[in-house]
Coordinates of C-alpha atoms in Angstrom, one line a residue:
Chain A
X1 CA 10.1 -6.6 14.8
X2 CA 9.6 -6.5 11.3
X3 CA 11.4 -4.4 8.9
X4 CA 11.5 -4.2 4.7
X5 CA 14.6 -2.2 2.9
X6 CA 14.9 -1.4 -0.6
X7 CA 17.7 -1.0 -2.2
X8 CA 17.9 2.0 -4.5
X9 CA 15.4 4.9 -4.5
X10 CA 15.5 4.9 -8.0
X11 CA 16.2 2.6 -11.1
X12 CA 16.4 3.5 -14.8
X13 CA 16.7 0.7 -17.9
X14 CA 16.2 0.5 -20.9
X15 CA 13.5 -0.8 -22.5
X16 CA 14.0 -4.6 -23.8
X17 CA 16.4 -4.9 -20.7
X18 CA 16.4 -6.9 -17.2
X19 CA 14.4 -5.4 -14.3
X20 CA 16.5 -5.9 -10.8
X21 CA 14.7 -4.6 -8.0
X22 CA 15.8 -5.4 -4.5
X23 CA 14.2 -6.0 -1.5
X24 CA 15.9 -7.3 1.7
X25 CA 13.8 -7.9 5.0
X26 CA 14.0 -9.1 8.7
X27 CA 11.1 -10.6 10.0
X28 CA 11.5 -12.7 13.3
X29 CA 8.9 -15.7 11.9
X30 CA 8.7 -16.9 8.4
X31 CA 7.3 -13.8 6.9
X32 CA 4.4 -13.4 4.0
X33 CA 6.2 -11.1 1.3
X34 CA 4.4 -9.0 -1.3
X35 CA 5.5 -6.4 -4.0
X36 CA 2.8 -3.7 -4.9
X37 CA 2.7 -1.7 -7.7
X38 CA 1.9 2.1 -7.9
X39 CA 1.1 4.5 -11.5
X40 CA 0.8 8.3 -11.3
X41 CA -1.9 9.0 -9.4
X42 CA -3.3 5.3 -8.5
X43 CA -3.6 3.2 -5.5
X44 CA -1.6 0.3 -4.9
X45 CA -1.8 -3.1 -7.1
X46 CA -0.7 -6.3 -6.0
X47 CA 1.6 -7.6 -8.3
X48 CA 2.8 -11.1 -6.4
X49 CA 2.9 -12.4 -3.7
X50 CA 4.6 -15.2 -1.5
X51 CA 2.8 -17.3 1.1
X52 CA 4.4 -20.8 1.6
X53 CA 5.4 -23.5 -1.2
X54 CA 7.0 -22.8 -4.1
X55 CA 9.7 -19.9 -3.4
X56 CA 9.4 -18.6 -7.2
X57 CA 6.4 -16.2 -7.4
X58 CA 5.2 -15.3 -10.9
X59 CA 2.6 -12.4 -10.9
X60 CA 1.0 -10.1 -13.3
X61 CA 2.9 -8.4 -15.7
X62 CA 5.3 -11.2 -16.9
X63 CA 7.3 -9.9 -13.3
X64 CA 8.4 -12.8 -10.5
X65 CA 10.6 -13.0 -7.4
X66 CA 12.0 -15.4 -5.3
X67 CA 11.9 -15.8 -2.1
X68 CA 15.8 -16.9 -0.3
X69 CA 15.2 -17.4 2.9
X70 CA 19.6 -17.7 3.5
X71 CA 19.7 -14.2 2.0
X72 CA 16.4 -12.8 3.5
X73 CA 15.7 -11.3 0.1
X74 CA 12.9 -11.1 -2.4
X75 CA 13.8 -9.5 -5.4
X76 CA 11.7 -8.4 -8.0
X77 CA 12.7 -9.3 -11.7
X78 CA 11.4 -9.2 -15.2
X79 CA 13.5 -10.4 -18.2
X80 CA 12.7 -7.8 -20.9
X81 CA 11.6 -4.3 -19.5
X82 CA 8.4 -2.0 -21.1
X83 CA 7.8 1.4 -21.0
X84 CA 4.4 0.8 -19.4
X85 CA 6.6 -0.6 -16.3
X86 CA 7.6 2.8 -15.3
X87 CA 6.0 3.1 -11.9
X88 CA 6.9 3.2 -8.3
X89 CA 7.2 -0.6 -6.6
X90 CA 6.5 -1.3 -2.7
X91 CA 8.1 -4.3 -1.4
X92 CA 5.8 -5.4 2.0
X93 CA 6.3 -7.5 4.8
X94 CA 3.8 -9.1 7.4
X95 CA 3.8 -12.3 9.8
X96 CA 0.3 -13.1 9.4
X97 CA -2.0 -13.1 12.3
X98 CA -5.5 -11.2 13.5
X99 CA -3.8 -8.8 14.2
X100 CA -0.7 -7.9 11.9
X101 CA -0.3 -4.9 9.8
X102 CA 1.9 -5.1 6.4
X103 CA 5.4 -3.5 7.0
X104 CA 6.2 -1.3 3.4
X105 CA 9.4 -0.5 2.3
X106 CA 10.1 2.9 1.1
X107 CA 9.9 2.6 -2.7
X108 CA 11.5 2.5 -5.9
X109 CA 10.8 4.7 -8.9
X110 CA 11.0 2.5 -12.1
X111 CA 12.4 4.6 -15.5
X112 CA 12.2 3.0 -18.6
X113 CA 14.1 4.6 -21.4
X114 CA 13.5 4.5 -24.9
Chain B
X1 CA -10.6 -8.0 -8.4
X2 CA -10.9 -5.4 -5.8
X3 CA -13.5 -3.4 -4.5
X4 CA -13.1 -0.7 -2.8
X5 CA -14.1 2.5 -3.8
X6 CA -12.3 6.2 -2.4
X7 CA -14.5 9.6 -3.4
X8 CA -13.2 12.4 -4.3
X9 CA -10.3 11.2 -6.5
X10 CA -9.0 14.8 -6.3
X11 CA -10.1 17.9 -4.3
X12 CA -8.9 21.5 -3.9
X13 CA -10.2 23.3 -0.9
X14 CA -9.1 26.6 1.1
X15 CA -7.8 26.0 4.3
X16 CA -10.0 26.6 7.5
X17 CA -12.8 24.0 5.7
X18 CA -14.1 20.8 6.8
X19 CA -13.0 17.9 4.6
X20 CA -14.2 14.1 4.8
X21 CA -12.9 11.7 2.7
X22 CA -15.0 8.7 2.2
X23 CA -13.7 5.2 1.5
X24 CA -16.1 1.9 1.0
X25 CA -15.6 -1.7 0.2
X26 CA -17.7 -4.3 -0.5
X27 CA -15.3 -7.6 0.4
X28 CA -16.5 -7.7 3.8
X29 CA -13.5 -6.7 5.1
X30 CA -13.1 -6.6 9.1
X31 CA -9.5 -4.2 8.7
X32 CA -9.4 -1.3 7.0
X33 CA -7.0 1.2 6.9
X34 CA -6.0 4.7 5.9
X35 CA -2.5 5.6 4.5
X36 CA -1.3 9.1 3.5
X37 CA 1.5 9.5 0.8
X38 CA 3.5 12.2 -0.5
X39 CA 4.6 12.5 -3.9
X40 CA 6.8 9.8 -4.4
X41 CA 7.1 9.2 -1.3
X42 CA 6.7 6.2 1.3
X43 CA 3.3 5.4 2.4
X44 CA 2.8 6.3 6.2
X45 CA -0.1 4.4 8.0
X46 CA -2.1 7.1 9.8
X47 CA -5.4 5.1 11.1
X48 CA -6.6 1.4 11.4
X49 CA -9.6 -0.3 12.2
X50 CA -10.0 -4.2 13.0
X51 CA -14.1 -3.7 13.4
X52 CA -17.1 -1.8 13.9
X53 CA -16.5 0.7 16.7
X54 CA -12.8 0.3 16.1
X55 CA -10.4 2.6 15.7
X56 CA -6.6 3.1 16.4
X57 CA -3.9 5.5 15.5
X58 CA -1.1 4.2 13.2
X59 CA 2.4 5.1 13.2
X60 CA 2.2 8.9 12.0
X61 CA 0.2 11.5 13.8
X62 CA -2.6 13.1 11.9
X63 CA -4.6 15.6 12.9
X64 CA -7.7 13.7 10.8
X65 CA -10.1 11.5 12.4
X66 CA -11.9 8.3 11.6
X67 CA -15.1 6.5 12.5
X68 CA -15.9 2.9 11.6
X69 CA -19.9 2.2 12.3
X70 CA -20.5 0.1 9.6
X71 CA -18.2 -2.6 8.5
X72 CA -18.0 -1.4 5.0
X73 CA -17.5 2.5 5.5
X74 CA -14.6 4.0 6.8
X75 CA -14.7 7.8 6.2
X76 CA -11.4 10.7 7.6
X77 CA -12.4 13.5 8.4
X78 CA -10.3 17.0 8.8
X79 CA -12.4 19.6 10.5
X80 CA -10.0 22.4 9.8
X81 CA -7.8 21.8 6.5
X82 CA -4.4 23.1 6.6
X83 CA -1.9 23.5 3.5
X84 CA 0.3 21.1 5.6
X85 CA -2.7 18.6 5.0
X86 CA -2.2 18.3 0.9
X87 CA -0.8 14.6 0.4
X88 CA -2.9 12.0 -1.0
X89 CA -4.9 9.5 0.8
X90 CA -5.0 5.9 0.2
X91 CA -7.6 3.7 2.3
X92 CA -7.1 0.0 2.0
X93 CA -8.5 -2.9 3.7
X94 CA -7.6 -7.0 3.9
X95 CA -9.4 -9.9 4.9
X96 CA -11.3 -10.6 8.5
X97 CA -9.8 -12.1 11.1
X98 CA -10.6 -16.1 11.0
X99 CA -10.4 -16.6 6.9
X100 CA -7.9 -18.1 5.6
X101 CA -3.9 -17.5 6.9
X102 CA -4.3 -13.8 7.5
X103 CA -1.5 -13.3 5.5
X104 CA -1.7 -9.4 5.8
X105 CA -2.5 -8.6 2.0
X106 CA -4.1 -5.5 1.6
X107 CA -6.3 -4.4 -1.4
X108 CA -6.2 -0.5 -2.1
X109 CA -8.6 2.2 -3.2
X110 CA -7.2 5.0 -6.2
X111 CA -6.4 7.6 -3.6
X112 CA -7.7 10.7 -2.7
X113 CA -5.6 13.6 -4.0
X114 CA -6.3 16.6 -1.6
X115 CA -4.8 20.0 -2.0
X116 CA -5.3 22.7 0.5
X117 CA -4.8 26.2 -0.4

């Protein structure tokens, strides 16, 4: 089975600074791994995804992750933060298939402060 | 660039009404899904659909319903709102089955905020 954690509920930076966010998953096959992005009172965005090849994922936004396959992680990072960044990020796992569903973490609120 | 389209964004009703929340894309998309979400809360998949005249249950009961007889309509439907019913409602859907590697992604609609009184 397939399974997404994310590591802190919440997050607060400043603005200027790094964005960290974490996301660790199991996944019995090699997985496909995305990070969504939600504003107040949207839908979900797709900020990046990874598929196969390159294991540095750039995506909209100036954000990227990597995918580690040793550490089973794909972090979400962004070198300089912006207020418009406040929002809530979804990591998501599936294994592909007719049939698969995408597995979501349970979110983490992005603050950026002044 | 995603379309799929959710109406009404927001809705305030009393309870004992009948509610239907319509969602419609035009990708072509055999799956499409519904989601409910507190605020700031994880999503919980409530129903799925891999075709016309598909429908399943996800992995939180709902008392809603769903119908799927066109490939691009996917309407929920609550015959008897409930206050325990206010969340919002996002309906998504991802590519059909045979196109490309499946790879799960899902493109979402703006939500439909419903509040029952």
């Amino acid at each position: 089975a397939q399974s997404v954690t994310q590591l802190g509920s919440h997050v607060s930076v400043s603005e200027g600074a790094l964005v960290l966010l974490r996301c660790n998953y199991s996944s019995s096959v090699p997985p496909y791994l995305f990070w969504y992005v939600q504003y107040p009172n949207q839908g979900l965005q797709l900020l990046l995804k990874y598929t196969t090849g390159a294991t540095l994922v750039k995506g909209i936004n100036g954000f990227e992750a990597e995918f580690k396959k040793s550490e089973t992680s794909f972090h979400l990072t962004k070198p300089s933060a912006h207020m418009s960044d406040a929002a809530e990020y979804f990591c998501a796992v599936s294994r592909g298939g007719a049939t698969n569903k995408l597995i979501f973490g349970t979110g983490t609120l992005l603050a950026v402060q002044p | 660039e995603a379309d799929i389209y959710q109406t009404p964004r927001y809705l305030v009703i009393g309870t004992g009404k009948k509610i239907t929340l319509e969602c419609s894309q035009t990708m072509g998309h055999d799956k499409m899904y519904w989601y409910q979400q507190d605020p700031g809360m994880e999503l919980h998949l409530i129903h799925y659909s891999y075709g016309v005249n598909s429908t399943e249950k996800g992995d939180l009961s709902s008392e809603s319903t769903v119908s799927r007889i066109r490939t691009e309509h996917f309407p929920l439907t609550l015959e008897s709102a409930r206050p325990s019913h206010t969340s919002q409602y996002l309906c998504a859907s991802s590519e059909a089955a045979g196109v490309g590697p499946n790879t799960g992604e899902l493109f979402f609609g703006e939500g439909s905020r419903l509040t029952v009184l």
